[in-house]
Amino acid sequence: MTASAAKDIIARAVEVLKENDHGDYTVPTKGLYPFQWNWDSCLTALGLAHYDEARAWTEIETLFAHQWPDGMVPHIVFHVWNDGYFPGPEVWRTGRPTATSGITQPAVAGFAVRRLFDRARDRKLAAARARALLPRIDAWHRCFYENRDPKGEGLVAIVHPWESGRDNSIDWDEAFERVPTEGVEPYTRRDTLHADPAHRPTQAQYDRYLWLVQHFRGLGWDNARLHDASPFQIVDPGFNAILIRACADLADLAEALGETRIADANRARAVRGLAAMERLWSEAHGQYLCLDRITGKLVDSASVGGILAAFAAIPQARAAAIAATVERLAGKARHVVPSHDPGDPRFDAKRYWRGPVWLVVNYMVADGLLAAGHVEVARRITQSSLDLITESGFAEYYDPLTGEPLGGGRFTWTAAMVIEFLREM
Ligand code: DGY
C-alpha cells in the first residue's frame, strides 16, 4: 500500500472514531450498539491515542468509573437512555448508580493500558493515568480468579456466551442444550432492526441468553454465586489467554511504576494460567479448545477462540502449531482468520461468530504470533485485514470466503484496529 493510500485510510478511520465519540466514551456503532461496551472501549483507546492521548486514557477511565465494588467490570455501561437496544437496563436491573449489565467481557484493559503507556509521547500524563488505573485493573483480575475459578485450577469460566464476546460461537452449542427457555419473559429483539437477521444469532439462542440473564438477576447479581449456579460454565482458551496476557502486561507496567505488590500478584496469575492452559490443548486440531466445566470434557469445536490463545505467551511449540493452523485456514478461506474452521459442516460464513472474520481478533492473533517470531503468518493476517477494509469498509465483521461486509456498519473498533495494522506495516 502506498503512503498516500495509508494516509487516506487512517483519515477515514479517524472519521469513524469521531462520529461514534460521545465525549468520554465511544459507542461501538450507532443504532445497533448505542452504549459503552467493555472490550470495544479498551481496544478503541489504542486508535484514539493516534490523535489524542488524553482522550484515549479517558475512554478506559470512563469504563472503570463504573466498576462494581467487588471488582467486576460490566460488559455494558448504559450511560444514556436508548430504546434501540435490547436487553436494556430494565431487563438487567443490576441496581447500579449508572445502569450497567451484570456480566463481564474479555479483560483486555491490562493489555491496552500497557500499550498506551509504552507508546505514550506524553510520559508524565501516561504515568499518572496508568498509576490510577493499576489498582482497578488488578481488582478486576482478582475478581475473575476469586469468582470464576472456585477450585483454583488457574483458569476462569464464562457463565454467559456474551462474556466471551463471541456470542453465538459453535463452541457453545452443546452446553447451550442445558440452558432451558421456560419462563423467559416475552421480549422484542432490536438487533435485527439494525442488522440483517441472517448475520445475527438465532431466536433460539436469544431465548437462552435471556434465560441466563433472568436466572442471574434472580441471584441478585451476586458474583460469588453465579458460577456454581450457572448451567453454562465454559473455560474458553481465548478468554483466558486475554486475561493471562493482561495479567502479564499489568505486572510489567506495575513494575515500571514501582507497584511491586500488584506486579507480583499479576505475575503469579499469569504463570499459573499459562501452565493450566495445557489442559486445553488439542493435538488433533493444532489449537486449544474450550473446556465444558460441567461435563469436564473438551468441546470438539475448532473455533478462533483456540487460536486467539496465541495472544498469551504460550509455549513456542504451541505457537508454531497455531501458526501452521492459520496457514491451513488460509488455504480454505480467502480472508483469515475465520471465526470457525470452514471445513466444519457447522461453519456459517455470514452468521456473526460462526465463520466471519473479526479484525479485533486478527489484531490479537497477529500480535501474539509476531511476538513468538512467526513474522510471515502475522503479516498475512495483517494484510488480510487491510484487504478487507479496502474492499469492504469499516464493517463489524466480514465473510471470510467473499470479503462481503456484515453486521453493523462504521464500526469503532474496526476503525481503531485499522490504524493499528497500518502502524505495523
Ligand atoms: C449483543 O447484544 O449483540 C451483544 O453482543 C451483547 O453484548
Coordinates of C-alpha atoms and ligand atoms in Angstrom, one line a residue:
M1 CA 0.0 0.0 0.0
T2 CA 1.3 3.5 -0.9
A3 CA 1.9 6.0 1.8
S4 CA -0.9 8.2 0.5
A5 CA -3.4 5.3 0.4
A6 CA -2.5 4.5 4.0
K7 CA -2.9 8.2 5.0
D8 CA -6.3 8.2 3.3
I9 CA -7.5 5.1 5.2
I10 CA -6.3 6.5 8.5
A11 CA -8.2 9.7 7.9
R12 CA -11.4 7.6 7.2
A13 CA -10.8 5.6 10.3
V14 CA -10.5 8.7 12.4
E15 CA -13.8 9.9 10.9
V16 CA -15.5 6.7 12.2
L17 CA -13.9 7.1 15.6
K18 CA -15.0 10.8 15.9
E19 CA -18.5 10.0 14.7
N20 CA -19.0 7.4 17.4
D21 CA -17.4 9.6 20.1
H22 CA -19.7 10.7 22.9
G23 CA -17.1 12.9 24.7
D24 CA -15.8 10.5 27.4
Y25 CA -16.7 7.2 25.8
T26 CA -17.3 5.8 22.3
V27 CA -20.2 3.6 21.2
P28 CA -19.3 0.6 19.1
T29 CA -21.6 1.8 16.3
K30 CA -24.7 4.0 16.0
G31 CA -28.1 2.1 16.2
L32 CA -27.0 -1.4 16.9
Y33 CA -24.9 -0.7 20.0
P34 CA -25.7 2.7 21.4
F35 CA -23.9 2.5 24.8
Q36 CA -20.3 1.8 26.0
W37 CA -19.1 -1.8 25.7
N38 CA -16.2 -3.0 27.7
W39 CA -13.7 -4.7 25.3
D40 CA -14.7 -2.4 22.5
S41 CA -13.7 0.6 24.5
C42 CA -10.3 -0.8 25.6
L43 CA -9.3 -1.7 22.1
T44 CA -10.7 1.5 20.7
A45 CA -8.5 3.5 23.1
L46 CA -5.5 2.4 21.0
G47 CA -7.0 4.0 17.9
L48 CA -7.9 7.2 19.8
A49 CA -4.3 7.6 21.1
H50 CA -3.3 8.0 17.5
Y51 CA -4.6 11.6 17.5
D52 CA -5.5 12.3 21.2
E53 CA -3.7 10.5 24.0
A54 CA -5.6 12.2 26.8
R55 CA -8.9 11.1 25.2
A56 CA -7.6 7.6 24.9
W57 CA -7.0 7.4 28.7
T58 CA -10.4 8.8 29.4
E59 CA -12.1 6.1 27.4
I60 CA -10.7 3.4 29.7
E61 CA -11.2 5.6 32.9
T62 CA -14.9 6.1 32.0
L63 CA -15.4 2.3 31.8
F64 CA -13.6 1.8 35.2
A65 CA -15.7 4.5 36.8
H66 CA -18.5 2.0 36.6
Q67 CA -16.6 -0.9 38.1
W68 CA -18.6 -2.8 40.7
P69 CA -17.5 -2.8 44.4
D70 CA -16.4 -6.5 44.0
G71 CA -14.0 -5.6 41.2
M72 CA -16.2 -6.8 38.3
V73 CA -16.2 -4.5 35.2
P74 CA -19.5 -4.9 33.4
H75 CA -19.8 -5.6 29.7
I76 CA -22.1 -2.6 29.0
V77 CA -22.5 0.8 30.7
F78 CA -25.9 2.3 29.8
H79 CA -24.8 5.9 30.0
V80 CA -27.9 7.2 28.3
W81 CA -31.5 6.1 27.7
N82 CA -32.0 4.5 24.3
D83 CA -34.7 2.0 23.4
G84 CA -32.9 0.9 20.2
Y85 CA -31.1 -1.9 22.1
F86 CA -32.4 -5.0 23.8
P87 CA -31.8 -6.1 26.6
G88 CA -31.7 -2.7 28.2
P89 CA -31.4 -1.7 31.9
E90 CA -35.0 -2.6 32.7
V91 CA -34.1 -6.2 32.0
W92 CA -30.7 -6.4 33.7
R93 CA -31.9 -4.5 36.9
T94 CA -28.4 -4.6 38.4
G95 CA -29.2 -1.6 40.8
R96 CA -26.0 0.3 39.9
P97 CA -26.0 4.1 40.2
T98 CA -25.5 4.3 36.5
A99 CA -27.2 1.3 34.9
T100 CA -24.9 -1.5 33.7
S101 CA -25.2 -5.1 32.6
G102 CA -24.4 -7.8 35.2
I103 CA -21.8 -9.9 33.3
T104 CA -18.3 -9.1 32.1
Q105 CA -16.3 -9.3 28.9
P106 CA -12.7 -10.3 27.9
A107 CA -10.2 -8.5 30.1
V108 CA -8.2 -6.6 27.5
A109 CA -7.8 -3.5 29.7
G110 CA -4.4 -4.5 31.2
F111 CA -3.0 -5.1 27.7
A112 CA -4.4 -1.8 26.3
V113 CA -3.2 0.3 29.2
R114 CA 0.3 -1.1 29.0
R115 CA 0.4 -0.5 25.2
L116 CA -0.9 3.1 25.7
F117 CA 1.8 3.6 28.4
D118 CA 4.6 2.1 26.3
R119 CA 3.9 4.3 23.3
A120 CA 2.9 7.5 25.1
R121 CA 4.5 10.7 23.8
D122 CA 3.3 12.4 27.0
R123 CA 5.2 10.3 29.5
K124 CA 4.1 12.3 32.6
L125 CA 0.4 12.1 31.6
A126 CA 0.8 8.4 30.9
A127 CA 2.4 7.6 34.2
A128 CA -0.3 9.5 36.2
R129 CA -3.2 7.9 34.3
A130 CA -1.7 4.4 34.3
R131 CA -0.9 4.6 38.0
A132 CA -4.5 5.4 38.9
L133 CA -5.8 2.6 36.8
L134 CA -3.4 -0.1 38.1
P135 CA -5.4 -1.0 41.3
R136 CA -8.7 -1.0 39.5
I137 CA -7.5 -3.4 36.8
D138 CA -5.8 -5.5 39.5
A139 CA -9.1 -5.7 41.4
W140 CA -10.9 -6.9 38.2
H141 CA -8.3 -9.6 37.7
R142 CA -8.6 -10.7 41.3
C143 CA -12.4 -10.8 41.0
F144 CA -12.1 -13.2 38.0
Y145 CA -9.9 -15.7 39.8
E146 CA -12.0 -15.5 43.0
N147 CA -15.3 -16.0 41.4
R148 CA -14.8 -17.9 38.2
D149 CA -12.2 -20.3 39.3
P150 CA -13.7 -21.7 42.5
K151 CA -11.5 -24.8 42.6
G152 CA -8.3 -22.8 42.0
E153 CA -7.5 -24.5 38.7
G154 CA -5.8 -21.4 37.3
L155 CA -8.4 -20.9 34.5
V156 CA -11.6 -18.9 34.7
A157 CA -15.0 -19.8 33.3
I158 CA -17.5 -17.7 31.5
V159 CA -21.1 -18.1 32.6
H160 CA -22.8 -16.4 29.6
P161 CA -21.8 -16.5 25.9
W162 CA -21.9 -12.7 25.8
E163 CA -19.0 -12.7 28.3
S164 CA -16.7 -14.2 25.7
G165 CA -17.6 -11.6 23.2
R166 CA -18.1 -14.5 20.7
D167 CA -21.8 -14.6 21.4
N168 CA -23.1 -17.4 19.1
S169 CA -19.9 -19.4 18.6
I170 CA -20.3 -23.1 17.7
D171 CA -18.3 -23.7 20.9
W172 CA -21.4 -23.1 23.0
D173 CA -23.9 -25.2 21.0
E174 CA -23.7 -28.4 23.1
A175 CA -23.6 -26.6 26.5
F176 CA -26.5 -24.4 25.4
E177 CA -28.7 -27.5 25.2
R178 CA -28.6 -27.5 29.0
V179 CA -29.9 -23.9 29.2
P180 CA -33.7 -24.0 29.5
T181 CA -36.0 -21.5 28.0
E182 CA -39.1 -22.0 30.2
G183 CA -40.2 -18.8 31.9
V184 CA -38.4 -16.4 29.6
E185 CA -40.4 -13.2 29.7
P186 CA -41.8 -12.0 26.4
Y187 CA -39.4 -9.7 24.6
T188 CA -38.7 -8.0 21.2
R189 CA -35.3 -8.1 19.7
R190 CA -33.9 -4.8 18.4
D191 CA -30.6 -6.0 16.9
T192 CA -32.5 -7.4 13.8
L193 CA -33.8 -3.8 13.1
H194 CA -30.3 -2.6 12.6
A195 CA -28.5 -5.6 11.0
D196 CA -29.6 -8.4 8.7
P197 CA -31.2 -11.2 10.8
A198 CA -29.2 -13.8 8.7
H199 CA -26.0 -12.3 10.1
R200 CA -27.1 -12.4 13.8
P201 CA -27.7 -15.1 16.4
T202 CA -30.9 -17.1 16.1
Q203 CA -34.1 -16.7 18.1
A204 CA -33.4 -20.0 20.0
Q205 CA -30.0 -18.6 21.1
Y206 CA -31.6 -15.3 22.2
D207 CA -34.1 -17.2 24.4
R208 CA -31.2 -18.9 26.2
Y209 CA -29.2 -15.7 26.5
L210 CA -32.3 -14.2 28.2
W211 CA -32.9 -17.2 30.4
L212 CA -29.4 -16.8 31.8
V213 CA -29.9 -13.1 32.4
Q214 CA -33.1 -13.7 34.3
H215 CA -31.5 -16.6 36.3
F216 CA -28.6 -14.4 37.4
R217 CA -30.9 -11.5 38.2
G218 CA -32.8 -13.9 40.5
L219 CA -29.5 -14.4 42.3
G220 CA -29.2 -10.6 42.9
W221 CA -26.2 -10.5 40.5
D222 CA -24.0 -11.8 43.4
N223 CA -20.8 -12.8 41.6
A224 CA -19.9 -15.2 44.4
R225 CA -23.0 -17.3 43.4
L226 CA -23.2 -17.0 39.6
H227 CA -20.6 -19.5 38.6
D228 CA -21.9 -22.5 40.6
A229 CA -25.5 -21.7 39.8
S230 CA -25.0 -21.5 36.1
P231 CA -25.8 -24.4 33.8
F232 CA -23.3 -22.8 31.4
Q233 CA -19.7 -22.8 32.6
I234 CA -17.2 -22.8 29.9
V235 CA -13.4 -22.4 30.1
D236 CA -12.7 -20.5 26.8
P237 CA -9.0 -20.5 25.8
G238 CA -9.3 -17.1 24.1
F239 CA -10.9 -15.5 27.1
N240 CA -8.3 -17.0 29.4
A241 CA -5.4 -16.0 27.1
I242 CA -6.6 -12.4 27.1
L243 CA -6.7 -12.4 30.9
I244 CA -3.3 -14.1 31.2
R245 CA -1.8 -11.6 28.7
A246 CA -3.4 -8.7 30.6
C247 CA -2.0 -10.0 33.9
A248 CA 1.5 -10.3 32.5
D249 CA 1.2 -6.8 30.9
L250 CA -0.2 -5.3 34.1
A251 CA 2.7 -6.9 36.1
D252 CA 5.3 -5.3 33.8
L253 CA 3.5 -2.0 34.0
A254 CA 3.2 -2.1 37.8
E255 CA 6.9 -3.0 38.0
A256 CA 7.8 0.0 35.8
L257 CA 5.8 2.2 38.2
G258 CA 7.2 0.7 41.3
E259 CA 4.0 -1.0 42.4
T260 CA 5.5 -4.3 43.4
R261 CA 2.5 -5.9 45.2
I262 CA 0.4 -5.5 42.1
A263 CA 3.3 -6.7 39.9
D264 CA 3.8 -9.9 42.0
A265 CA 0.1 -10.8 42.2
N266 CA -0.4 -10.5 38.5
R267 CA 2.8 -12.2 37.5
A268 CA 1.7 -15.2 39.7
R269 CA -1.7 -15.3 38.0
A270 CA -0.1 -15.3 34.5
V271 CA 2.3 -18.1 35.4
R272 CA -0.4 -20.3 36.9
G273 CA -2.8 -19.6 34.0
L274 CA -0.2 -20.4 31.3
A275 CA 0.6 -23.7 33.0
A276 CA -3.1 -24.6 33.2
M277 CA -3.8 -23.8 29.5
E278 CA -2.0 -27.0 28.7
R279 CA -5.2 -28.8 29.7
L280 CA -7.0 -27.2 26.8
W281 CA -4.5 -28.2 24.0
S282 CA -5.7 -30.4 21.2
E283 CA -3.0 -32.1 19.1
A284 CA -5.6 -33.2 16.6
H285 CA -6.8 -29.7 15.9
G286 CA -3.4 -27.9 16.3
Q287 CA -5.0 -25.4 18.6
Y288 CA -6.6 -25.0 22.0
L289 CA -10.3 -26.0 22.7
C290 CA -12.9 -24.9 25.2
L291 CA -13.5 -27.0 28.3
D292 CA -17.0 -27.6 29.5
R293 CA -16.6 -27.4 33.2
I294 CA -19.9 -29.2 33.9
T295 CA -19.1 -32.3 31.9
G296 CA -15.3 -31.9 32.4
K297 CA -14.8 -32.5 28.7
L298 CA -13.1 -30.6 25.9
V299 CA -15.5 -29.2 23.3
D300 CA -14.8 -30.6 19.9
S301 CA -15.1 -27.3 18.0
A302 CA -12.3 -25.7 16.1
S303 CA -13.1 -22.0 16.6
V304 CA -10.9 -18.9 16.6
G305 CA -11.1 -19.0 20.5
G306 CA -8.4 -21.6 20.5
I307 CA -6.3 -19.6 18.0
L308 CA -6.7 -16.4 19.9
A309 CA -4.8 -18.1 22.7
A310 CA -1.6 -17.2 20.8
F311 CA -2.2 -13.7 22.4
A312 CA -0.6 -15.0 25.6
A313 CA 3.0 -16.1 25.9
I314 CA 2.2 -19.8 25.2
P315 CA 5.0 -22.3 24.7
Q316 CA 6.9 -22.0 21.4
A317 CA 5.7 -25.3 20.1
R318 CA 2.1 -24.4 20.7
A319 CA 2.6 -21.0 18.9
A320 CA 4.2 -22.8 16.0
A321 CA 1.3 -25.3 15.7
I322 CA -1.2 -22.4 15.8
A323 CA 0.8 -20.5 13.1
A324 CA 0.5 -23.7 10.9
T325 CA -3.2 -23.9 11.6
V326 CA -3.7 -20.3 10.5
E327 CA -1.8 -21.2 7.3
R328 CA -4.0 -24.2 6.8
L329 CA -7.1 -22.0 7.2
A330 CA -5.7 -19.6 4.7
G331 CA -5.9 -22.4 2.2
K332 CA -9.6 -22.8 2.8
A333 CA -10.7 -19.1 3.1
R334 CA -9.8 -16.1 1.0
H335 CA -9.5 -14.0 4.2
V336 CA -8.1 -15.0 7.5
V337 CA -8.7 -15.6 10.4
P338 CA -12.3 -17.1 10.1
S339 CA -14.0 -17.4 13.4
H340 CA -14.6 -21.1 12.7
D341 CA -12.9 -23.7 10.5
P342 CA -14.6 -23.6 7.1
G343 CA -14.1 -27.4 6.8
D344 CA -16.5 -28.0 9.7
P345 CA -20.1 -28.6 8.4
R346 CA -21.4 -26.2 11.1
F347 CA -19.4 -23.3 9.7
D348 CA -21.6 -20.4 8.5
A349 CA -19.7 -17.7 6.5
K350 CA -22.1 -14.9 7.4
R351 CA -23.5 -15.5 10.8
Y352 CA -21.7 -13.4 13.5
W353 CA -19.2 -15.7 15.3
R354 CA -19.8 -18.9 13.4
G355 CA -17.5 -18.1 10.5
P356 CA -16.9 -14.4 9.8
V357 CA -13.6 -12.6 10.2
W358 CA -13.3 -10.0 13.0
L359 CA -10.4 -7.5 12.9
V360 CA -10.0 -7.3 16.6
V361 CA -9.4 -11.0 16.8
N362 CA -7.0 -10.7 13.9
Y363 CA -5.1 -8.0 15.7
M364 CA -4.6 -10.0 18.9
V365 CA -3.7 -13.2 17.0
A366 CA -1.2 -11.4 14.8
D367 CA 0.3 -9.6 17.8
G368 CA 0.9 -12.9 19.6
L369 CA 2.3 -14.7 16.6
L370 CA 4.6 -11.8 15.9
A371 CA 5.9 -11.9 19.4
A372 CA 6.5 -15.6 19.0
G373 CA 8.6 -15.0 15.9
H374 CA 6.0 -16.1 13.2
V375 CA 6.5 -12.9 11.2
E376 CA 5.2 -14.2 7.9
V377 CA 1.9 -15.6 9.3
A378 CA 1.4 -12.4 11.3
R379 CA 1.9 -10.3 8.2
R380 CA -0.5 -12.4 6.3
I381 CA -3.2 -11.8 8.9
T382 CA -2.5 -8.1 8.8
Q383 CA -2.6 -8.0 5.0
S384 CA -5.9 -9.9 5.0
S385 CA -7.3 -7.3 7.4
L386 CA -6.2 -4.4 5.3
D387 CA -7.6 -6.0 2.2
L388 CA -11.0 -6.3 3.9
I389 CA -11.0 -2.7 4.8
T390 CA -10.0 -1.5 1.4
E391 CA -12.6 -3.7 -0.3
S392 CA -15.5 -3.5 2.2
G393 CA -15.1 -0.6 4.5
F394 CA -15.3 -0.4 8.3
A395 CA -17.8 -3.3 8.9
E396 CA -18.5 -5.1 12.1
Y397 CA -17.3 -8.4 10.5
Y398 CA -16.7 -9.9 7.1
D399 CA -17.4 -13.1 5.1
P400 CA -14.1 -15.0 5.0
L401 CA -14.9 -16.5 1.6
T402 CA -16.1 -13.4 -0.3
G403 CA -15.0 -10.4 1.9
E404 CA -18.6 -9.1 2.0
P405 CA -19.1 -6.6 4.9
L406 CA -21.5 -8.0 7.5
G407 CA -23.4 -6.9 10.6
G408 CA -23.3 -3.2 11.7
G409 CA -21.5 -0.6 9.6
R410 CA -19.0 2.2 10.5
F411 CA -17.7 0.2 13.4
T412 CA -15.5 1.9 16.0
W413 CA -13.1 -0.9 17.0
T414 CA -12.7 -2.0 13.4
A415 CA -11.5 1.6 12.6
A416 CA -9.2 1.5 15.6
M417 CA -7.6 -1.8 14.6
V418 CA -7.0 -0.5 11.0
I419 CA -4.9 2.4 12.5
E420 CA -3.0 -0.3 14.5
F421 CA -2.5 -2.5 11.5
L422 CA -1.1 0.4 9.4
R423 CA 1.4 1.2 12.2
E424 CA 2.8 -2.2 11.8
M425 CA 3.1 -2.5 8.1
Ligands
DGY1 C1 -25.3 -8.0 21.6 O1 -26.3 -7.6 22.1 O2 -25.3 -8.5 20.5 C2 -24.0 -8.1 22.4 O3 -23.1 -8.8 21.7 C3 -24.2 -8.5 23.8 O4 -23.3 -7.7 24.4

